């Protein structure tokens, strides 16, 4: 158990819908990362937040958005869903400071199926 | 350009045999490198990391990796593979822009 929690574990929805994925980082970790993992694209970095502020952006679509709240939990919002958005979405957190630079602890993921 | 390449999509080894998974990176500065393992239906777990210093780093579950700057490589090794090591392995590079670039992964199959 990494200490990172994600809800829900599974999500099935229809095209055009909007969903919210939730992540709680490990206690004390200030950084939260979101990744999308699919068979054809592999593991793709979406976005990172650090203590409530967006720090880095990857291959995140405009239909997707995220935020990190004052209690450090994070939400990833996916809207106007398409079949191709079906994937595993992972959240990861990392410790503050250089000793934890780049080291990430992953949650169990949310499997999104768009029908 | 910053990139991570894992040349082998999948590898099959016999239980008890040695293992080496290859990883090559492209980065203009001193790299921060990682190996993660993902078991089916699970999230990724950190096996080991390289920041600086000794080029041979030890990780969990009996894994080690050797950093070779001249070859831009960070290969993962294990002297004797167990059936429970069957999983997907990802090499990753942490860049100065606070992004982590993951390789495409190598799926390890272990045969009895």
PDB file of C-alpha atoms in Angstrom:
ATOM      1  CA  UNK A   1       0.000   0.000   0.000  1.00  0.00           C
ATOM      2  CA  UNK A   2       1.601   3.236  -1.188  1.00  0.00           C
ATOM      3  CA  UNK A   3      -0.545   5.497   0.985  1.00  0.00           C
ATOM      4  CA  UNK A   4      -2.082   7.186  -2.059  1.00  0.00           C
ATOM      5  CA  UNK A   5      -5.801   6.616  -2.413  1.00  0.00           C
ATOM      6  CA  UNK A   6      -7.932   7.009  -5.499  1.00  0.00           C
ATOM      7  CA  UNK A   7     -11.670   6.863  -5.932  1.00  0.00           C
ATOM      8  CA  UNK A   8     -13.571   5.406  -7.582  1.00  0.00           C
ATOM      9  CA  UNK A   9     -11.790   2.211  -8.515  1.00  0.00           C
ATOM     10  CA  UNK A  10     -13.939   1.692 -11.606  1.00  0.00           C
ATOM     11  CA  UNK A  11     -16.094   4.055 -13.592  1.00  0.00           C
ATOM     12  CA  UNK A  12     -18.321   3.257 -16.538  1.00  0.00           C
ATOM     13  CA  UNK A  13     -19.986   6.088 -18.391  1.00  0.00           C
ATOM     14  CA  UNK A  14     -21.212   7.141 -21.804  1.00  0.00           C
ATOM     15  CA  UNK A  15     -19.712   9.322 -24.484  1.00  0.00           C
ATOM     16  CA  UNK A  16     -20.296  13.029 -23.955  1.00  0.00           C
ATOM     17  CA  UNK A  17     -20.489  12.700 -20.183  1.00  0.00           C
ATOM     18  CA  UNK A  18     -18.307  14.298 -17.517  1.00  0.00           C
ATOM     19  CA  UNK A  19     -16.604  12.506 -14.625  1.00  0.00           C
ATOM     20  CA  UNK A  20     -14.446  13.449 -11.664  1.00  0.00           C
ATOM     21  CA  UNK A  21     -11.620  11.316 -10.356  1.00  0.00           C
ATOM     22  CA  UNK A  22     -10.342  11.901  -6.875  1.00  0.00           C
ATOM     23  CA  UNK A  23      -6.929  11.413  -5.322  1.00  0.00           C
ATOM     24  CA  UNK A  24      -5.600  11.757  -1.792  1.00  0.00           C
ATOM     25  CA  UNK A  25      -1.801  11.915  -1.590  1.00  0.00           C
ATOM     26  CA  UNK A  26       0.366  10.355   1.085  1.00  0.00           C
ATOM     27  CA  UNK A  27       0.405  12.214   4.339  1.00  0.00           C
ATOM     28  CA  UNK A  28       2.900  15.066   4.086  1.00  0.00           C
ATOM     29  CA  UNK A  29       3.374  14.911   0.312  1.00  0.00           C
ATOM     30  CA  UNK A  30       2.781  18.246  -1.384  1.00  0.00           C
ATOM     31  CA  UNK A  31       3.006  17.140  -5.015  1.00  0.00           C
ATOM     32  CA  UNK A  32       0.314  15.327  -6.930  1.00  0.00           C
ATOM     33  CA  UNK A  33       0.726  13.971 -10.439  1.00  0.00           C
ATOM     34  CA  UNK A  34      -1.895  12.595 -12.822  1.00  0.00           C
ATOM     35  CA  UNK A  35      -1.162  10.000 -15.494  1.00  0.00           C
ATOM     36  CA  UNK A  36      -3.175   8.240 -18.150  1.00  0.00           C
ATOM     37  CA  UNK A  37      -2.261   4.674 -19.093  1.00  0.00           C
ATOM     38  CA  UNK A  38      -3.686   3.064 -22.197  1.00  0.00           C
ATOM     39  CA  UNK A  39      -2.603   0.166 -24.362  1.00  0.00           C
ATOM     40  CA  UNK A  40      -1.774   2.295 -27.388  1.00  0.00           C
ATOM     41  CA  UNK A  41      -0.264   5.360 -25.658  1.00  0.00           C
ATOM     42  CA  UNK A  42       1.464   3.811 -22.686  1.00  0.00           C
ATOM     43  CA  UNK A  43       1.903   5.868 -19.526  1.00  0.00           C
ATOM     44  CA  UNK A  44       1.375   9.540 -20.280  1.00  0.00           C
ATOM     45  CA  UNK A  45       2.004  12.367 -17.834  1.00  0.00           C
ATOM     46  CA  UNK A  46      -0.969  14.722 -17.682  1.00  0.00           C
ATOM     47  CA  UNK A  47      -0.362  17.344 -15.040  1.00  0.00           C
ATOM     48  CA  UNK A  48       1.349  18.064 -11.721  1.00  0.00           C
ATOM     49  CA  UNK A  49       0.308  20.205  -8.783  1.00  0.00           C
ATOM     50  CA  UNK A  50       2.479  21.348  -5.926  1.00  0.00           C
ATOM     51  CA  UNK A  51       0.846  22.686  -2.797  1.00  0.00           C
ATOM     52  CA  UNK A  52      -2.209  23.853  -4.687  1.00  0.00           C
ATOM     53  CA  UNK A  53      -0.437  25.373  -7.673  1.00  0.00           C
ATOM     54  CA  UNK A  54      -0.064  23.891 -11.134  1.00  0.00           C
ATOM     55  CA  UNK A  55       3.633  23.119 -11.637  1.00  0.00           C
ATOM     56  CA  UNK A  56       3.964  21.131 -14.843  1.00  0.00           C
ATOM     57  CA  UNK A  57       1.732  20.196 -17.718  1.00  0.00           C
ATOM     58  CA  UNK A  58       2.055  17.248 -20.038  1.00  0.00           C
ATOM     59  CA  UNK A  59      -0.194  15.802 -22.689  1.00  0.00           C
ATOM     60  CA  UNK A  60      -3.425  16.915 -21.093  1.00  0.00           C
ATOM     61  CA  UNK A  61      -6.371  17.566 -23.404  1.00  0.00           C
ATOM     62  CA  UNK A  62      -8.347  20.787 -23.148  1.00  0.00           C
ATOM     63  CA  UNK A  63     -11.396  18.713 -22.184  1.00  0.00           C
ATOM     64  CA  UNK A  64      -9.519  17.637 -19.053  1.00  0.00           C
ATOM     65  CA  UNK A  65      -8.780  19.798 -16.046  1.00  0.00           C
ATOM     66  CA  UNK A  66      -7.450  19.276 -12.565  1.00  0.00           C
ATOM     67  CA  UNK A  67      -7.045  21.074  -9.296  1.00  0.00           C
ATOM     68  CA  UNK A  68      -5.478  20.567  -5.921  1.00  0.00           C
ATOM     69  CA  UNK A  69      -7.369  21.716  -2.872  1.00  0.00           C
ATOM     70  CA  UNK A  70      -6.055  23.255   0.371  1.00  0.00           C
ATOM     71  CA  UNK A  71      -6.176  19.856   2.082  1.00  0.00           C
ATOM     72  CA  UNK A  72      -3.913  18.658  -0.776  1.00  0.00           C
ATOM     73  CA  UNK A  73      -6.321  16.191  -2.298  1.00  0.00           C
ATOM     74  CA  UNK A  74      -6.703  16.509  -6.031  1.00  0.00           C
ATOM     75  CA  UNK A  75      -9.426  15.994  -8.595  1.00  0.00           C
ATOM     76  CA  UNK A  76      -9.149  15.286 -12.295  1.00  0.00           C
ATOM     77  CA  UNK A  77     -12.177  16.332 -14.310  1.00  0.00           C
ATOM     78  CA  UNK A  78     -12.785  14.741 -17.675  1.00  0.00           C
ATOM     79  CA  UNK A  79     -15.548  16.175 -19.850  1.00  0.00           C
ATOM     80  CA  UNK A  80     -17.131  15.513 -23.240  1.00  0.00           C
ATOM     81  CA  UNK A  81     -15.848  11.993 -22.917  1.00  0.00           C
ATOM     82  CA  UNK A  82     -14.897  10.019 -25.999  1.00  0.00           C
ATOM     83  CA  UNK A  83     -14.351   6.304 -26.487  1.00  0.00           C
ATOM     84  CA  UNK A  84     -10.623   6.944 -26.683  1.00  0.00           C
ATOM     85  CA  UNK A  85     -10.580   8.316 -23.142  1.00  0.00           C
ATOM     86  CA  UNK A  86     -11.081   4.814 -21.804  1.00  0.00           C
ATOM     87  CA  UNK A  87      -7.932   4.125 -19.810  1.00  0.00           C
ATOM     88  CA  UNK A  88      -6.418   3.693 -16.386  1.00  0.00           C
ATOM     89  CA  UNK A  89      -5.875   7.000 -14.638  1.00  0.00           C
ATOM     90  CA  UNK A  90      -3.216   7.079 -11.973  1.00  0.00           C
ATOM     91  CA  UNK A  91      -2.481   9.610  -9.340  1.00  0.00           C
ATOM     92  CA  UNK A  92       0.932   9.779  -7.703  1.00  0.00           C
ATOM     93  CA  UNK A  93       2.398  11.896  -4.955  1.00  0.00           C
ATOM     94  CA  UNK A  94       5.922  12.775  -4.003  1.00  0.00           C
ATOM     95  CA  UNK A  95       7.673  14.206  -0.984  1.00  0.00           C
ATOM     96  CA  UNK A  96       8.747  17.805  -0.814  1.00  0.00           C
ATOM     97  CA  UNK A  97      12.393  18.708  -1.028  1.00  0.00           C
ATOM     98  CA  UNK A  98      15.243  17.531  -3.190  1.00  0.00           C
ATOM     99  CA  UNK A  99      15.553  14.205  -1.423  1.00  0.00           C
ATOM    100  CA  UNK A 100      12.273  13.194  -2.928  1.00  0.00           C
ATOM    101  CA  UNK A 101      12.899  14.725  -6.325  1.00  0.00           C
ATOM    102  CA  UNK A 102      11.120  12.707  -8.937  1.00  0.00           C
ATOM    103  CA  UNK A 103      10.328   9.800  -6.628  1.00  0.00           C
ATOM    104  CA  UNK A 104       6.633   9.113  -6.886  1.00  0.00           C
ATOM    105  CA  UNK A 105       4.221   6.930  -4.994  1.00  0.00           C
ATOM    106  CA  UNK A 106       1.356   5.704  -7.134  1.00  0.00           C
ATOM    107  CA  UNK A 107      -2.222   5.055  -6.229  1.00  0.00           C
ATOM    108  CA  UNK A 108      -4.075   1.944  -7.403  1.00  0.00           C
ATOM    109  CA  UNK A 109      -5.691   3.806 -10.294  1.00  0.00           C
ATOM    110  CA  UNK A 110      -9.182   4.441 -11.588  1.00  0.00           C
ATOM    111  CA  UNK A 111     -10.268   2.390 -14.576  1.00  0.00           C
ATOM    112  CA  UNK A 112     -12.483   4.501 -16.795  1.00  0.00           C
ATOM    113  CA  UNK A 113     -14.611   2.836 -19.437  1.00  0.00           C
ATOM    114  CA  UNK A 114     -16.468   5.047 -21.891  1.00  0.00           C
ATOM    115  CA  UNK A 115     -19.240   3.272 -23.797  1.00  0.00           C
TER     116      UNK A 115
ATOM    117  CA  UNK B   1      15.329  15.967 -26.792  1.00  0.00           C
ATOM    118  CA  UNK B   2      14.512  14.220 -23.551  1.00  0.00           C
ATOM    119  CA  UNK B   3      13.462  10.625 -23.899  1.00  0.00           C
ATOM    120  CA  UNK B   4      13.549   7.163 -22.365  1.00  0.00           C
ATOM    121  CA  UNK B   5      13.818   4.051 -24.499  1.00  0.00           C
ATOM    122  CA  UNK B   6      13.202   0.517 -23.386  1.00  0.00           C
ATOM    123  CA  UNK B   7      14.177  -1.527 -26.407  1.00  0.00           C
ATOM    124  CA  UNK B   8      12.504  -4.757 -25.323  1.00  0.00           C
ATOM    125  CA  UNK B   9       8.712  -4.840 -25.349  1.00  0.00           C
ATOM    126  CA  UNK B  10       8.708  -8.202 -23.603  1.00  0.00           C
ATOM    127  CA  UNK B  11      11.232 -10.661 -22.231  1.00  0.00           C
ATOM    128  CA  UNK B  12      10.828 -14.257 -21.114  1.00  0.00           C
ATOM    129  CA  UNK B  13      13.224 -15.828 -18.642  1.00  0.00           C
ATOM    130  CA  UNK B  14      13.217 -19.089 -16.743  1.00  0.00           C
ATOM    131  CA  UNK B  15      12.713 -19.054 -13.017  1.00  0.00           C
ATOM    132  CA  UNK B  16      16.093 -18.917 -11.310  1.00  0.00           C
ATOM    133  CA  UNK B  17      17.824 -17.379 -14.317  1.00  0.00           C
ATOM    134  CA  UNK B  18      19.380 -13.933 -14.302  1.00  0.00           C
ATOM    135  CA  UNK B  19      17.613 -10.915 -15.718  1.00  0.00           C
ATOM    136  CA  UNK B  20      18.686  -7.699 -17.368  1.00  0.00           C
ATOM    137  CA  UNK B  21      16.209  -5.110 -18.607  1.00  0.00           C
ATOM    138  CA  UNK B  22      17.590  -2.357 -20.778  1.00  0.00           C
ATOM    139  CA  UNK B  23      16.938   1.349 -20.511  1.00  0.00           C
ATOM    140  CA  UNK B  24      18.520   4.160 -22.502  1.00  0.00           C
ATOM    141  CA  UNK B  25      17.880   7.826 -21.884  1.00  0.00           C
ATOM    142  CA  UNK B  26      18.505  11.103 -23.618  1.00  0.00           C
ATOM    143  CA  UNK B  27      18.999  14.140 -21.385  1.00  0.00           C
ATOM    144  CA  UNK B  28      21.387  17.055 -21.439  1.00  0.00           C
ATOM    145  CA  UNK B  29      22.095  17.259 -17.719  1.00  0.00           C
ATOM    146  CA  UNK B  30      22.725  14.852 -14.862  1.00  0.00           C
ATOM    147  CA  UNK B  31      19.738  12.532 -14.912  1.00  0.00           C
ATOM    148  CA  UNK B  32      17.536  11.422 -12.084  1.00  0.00           C
ATOM    149  CA  UNK B  33      16.582   7.880 -13.067  1.00  0.00           C
ATOM    150  CA  UNK B  34      14.092   5.410 -11.686  1.00  0.00           C
ATOM    151  CA  UNK B  35      12.806   1.913 -12.200  1.00  0.00           C
ATOM    152  CA  UNK B  36       9.201   1.105 -11.360  1.00  0.00           C
ATOM    153  CA  UNK B  37       7.322  -2.189 -11.449  1.00  0.00           C
ATOM    154  CA  UNK B  38       3.644  -2.653 -12.199  1.00  0.00           C
ATOM    155  CA  UNK B  39       1.909  -5.907 -11.394  1.00  0.00           C
ATOM    156  CA  UNK B  40      -1.347  -6.663 -13.232  1.00  0.00           C
ATOM    157  CA  UNK B  41      -4.182  -4.471 -12.009  1.00  0.00           C
ATOM    158  CA  UNK B  42      -1.899  -2.496  -9.702  1.00  0.00           C
ATOM    159  CA  UNK B  43      -0.287   0.895  -9.592  1.00  0.00           C
ATOM    160  CA  UNK B  44       3.418   1.415 -10.117  1.00  0.00           C
ATOM    161  CA  UNK B  45       5.860   0.715  -7.314  1.00  0.00           C
ATOM    162  CA  UNK B  46       9.314   2.246  -7.082  1.00  0.00           C
ATOM    163  CA  UNK B  47      12.096  -0.354  -7.263  1.00  0.00           C
ATOM    164  CA  UNK B  48      15.118   1.922  -7.105  1.00  0.00           C
ATOM    165  CA  UNK B  49      16.433   5.342  -7.976  1.00  0.00           C
ATOM    166  CA  UNK B  50      19.656   7.010  -9.087  1.00  0.00           C
ATOM    167  CA  UNK B  51      20.441  10.609  -8.263  1.00  0.00           C
ATOM    168  CA  UNK B  52      24.227  10.757  -8.100  1.00  0.00           C
ATOM    169  CA  UNK B  53      27.192   9.002  -6.550  1.00  0.00           C
ATOM    170  CA  UNK B  54      27.671   5.259  -6.862  1.00  0.00           C
ATOM    171  CA  UNK B  55      26.749   4.024 -10.281  1.00  0.00           C
ATOM    172  CA  UNK B  56      25.422   0.735  -8.940  1.00  0.00           C
ATOM    173  CA  UNK B  57      22.233   1.208  -6.946  1.00  0.00           C
ATOM    174  CA  UNK B  58      20.399  -1.383  -4.934  1.00  0.00           C
ATOM    175  CA  UNK B  59      16.659  -1.558  -4.738  1.00  0.00           C
ATOM    176  CA  UNK B  60      13.903  -3.601  -3.253  1.00  0.00           C
ATOM    177  CA  UNK B  61      13.084  -7.227  -4.065  1.00  0.00           C
ATOM    178  CA  UNK B  62      16.729  -8.009  -4.894  1.00  0.00           C
ATOM    179  CA  UNK B  63      16.950  -5.685  -7.906  1.00  0.00           C
ATOM    180  CA  UNK B  64      19.897  -3.499  -8.771  1.00  0.00           C
ATOM    181  CA  UNK B  65      20.639  -1.093 -11.598  1.00  0.00           C
ATOM    182  CA  UNK B  66      23.830   0.275 -13.063  1.00  0.00           C
ATOM    183  CA  UNK B  67      24.118   3.813 -14.378  1.00  0.00           C
ATOM    184  CA  UNK B  68      26.541   4.204 -17.289  1.00  0.00           C
ATOM    185  CA  UNK B  69      26.884   7.798 -18.379  1.00  0.00           C
ATOM    186  CA  UNK B  70      29.032   6.948 -21.402  1.00  0.00           C
ATOM    187  CA  UNK B  71      26.299   4.688 -22.744  1.00  0.00           C
ATOM    188  CA  UNK B  72      23.337   6.747 -21.490  1.00  0.00           C
ATOM    189  CA  UNK B  73      22.012   3.584 -19.954  1.00  0.00           C
ATOM    190  CA  UNK B  74      20.417   2.522 -16.695  1.00  0.00           C
ATOM    191  CA  UNK B  75      19.881  -1.230 -16.936  1.00  0.00           C
ATOM    192  CA  UNK B  76      17.996  -3.178 -14.317  1.00  0.00           C
ATOM    193  CA  UNK B  77      19.329  -6.538 -13.151  1.00  0.00           C
ATOM    194  CA  UNK B  78      18.412  -9.385 -10.876  1.00  0.00           C
ATOM    195  CA  UNK B  79      20.636 -12.437 -10.361  1.00  0.00           C
ATOM    196  CA  UNK B  80      17.825 -14.969  -9.906  1.00  0.00           C
ATOM    197  CA  UNK B  81      14.267 -14.358 -11.058  1.00  0.00           C
ATOM    198  CA  UNK B  82      11.261 -15.614  -9.129  1.00  0.00           C
ATOM    199  CA  UNK B  83       7.844 -16.326 -10.645  1.00  0.00           C
ATOM    200  CA  UNK B  84       6.447 -13.405  -8.643  1.00  0.00           C
ATOM    201  CA  UNK B  85       8.692 -11.018 -10.597  1.00  0.00           C
ATOM    202  CA  UNK B  86       6.443 -11.396 -13.644  1.00  0.00           C
ATOM    203  CA  UNK B  87       5.182  -7.859 -14.223  1.00  0.00           C
ATOM    204  CA  UNK B  88       5.747  -4.799 -16.345  1.00  0.00           C
ATOM    205  CA  UNK B  89       8.833  -2.719 -15.663  1.00  0.00           C
ATOM    206  CA  UNK B  90       9.170   0.967 -16.427  1.00  0.00           C
ATOM    207  CA  UNK B  91      12.302   3.062 -16.582  1.00  0.00           C
ATOM    208  CA  UNK B  92      11.739   6.757 -15.883  1.00  0.00           C
ATOM    209  CA  UNK B  93      13.649  10.020 -16.179  1.00  0.00           C
ATOM    210  CA  UNK B  94      12.901  13.033 -14.017  1.00  0.00           C
ATOM    211  CA  UNK B  95      13.602  16.261 -15.861  1.00  0.00           C
ATOM    212  CA  UNK B  96      14.364  19.739 -14.633  1.00  0.00           C
ATOM    213  CA  UNK B  97      10.894  20.829 -15.720  1.00  0.00           C
ATOM    214  CA  UNK B  98       9.380  18.685 -12.976  1.00  0.00           C
ATOM    215  CA  UNK B  99       8.141  16.199 -15.522  1.00  0.00           C
ATOM    216  CA  UNK B 100       8.789  12.492 -15.412  1.00  0.00           C
ATOM    217  CA  UNK B 101       9.203  10.717 -18.713  1.00  0.00           C
ATOM    218  CA  UNK B 102       8.427   7.024 -18.641  1.00  0.00           C
ATOM    219  CA  UNK B 103       9.654   4.447 -21.081  1.00  0.00           C
ATOM    220  CA  UNK B 104       7.150   2.266 -22.904  1.00  0.00           C
ATOM    221  CA  UNK B 105       7.728  -0.555 -20.460  1.00  0.00           C
ATOM    222  CA  UNK B 106       9.072  -4.094 -20.694  1.00  0.00           C
ATOM    223  CA  UNK B 107       6.770  -6.940 -19.826  1.00  0.00           C
ATOM    224  CA  UNK B 108       8.567  -9.778 -18.056  1.00  0.00           C
ATOM    225  CA  UNK B 109       7.290 -13.325 -18.376  1.00  0.00           C
ATOM    226  CA  UNK B 110       8.751 -16.002 -16.099  1.00  0.00           C
ATOM    227  CA  UNK B 111       8.550 -19.635 -17.143  1.00  0.00           C
ATOM    228  CA  UNK B 112       8.788 -22.520 -14.736  1.00  0.00           C
TER     229      UNK B 112
END
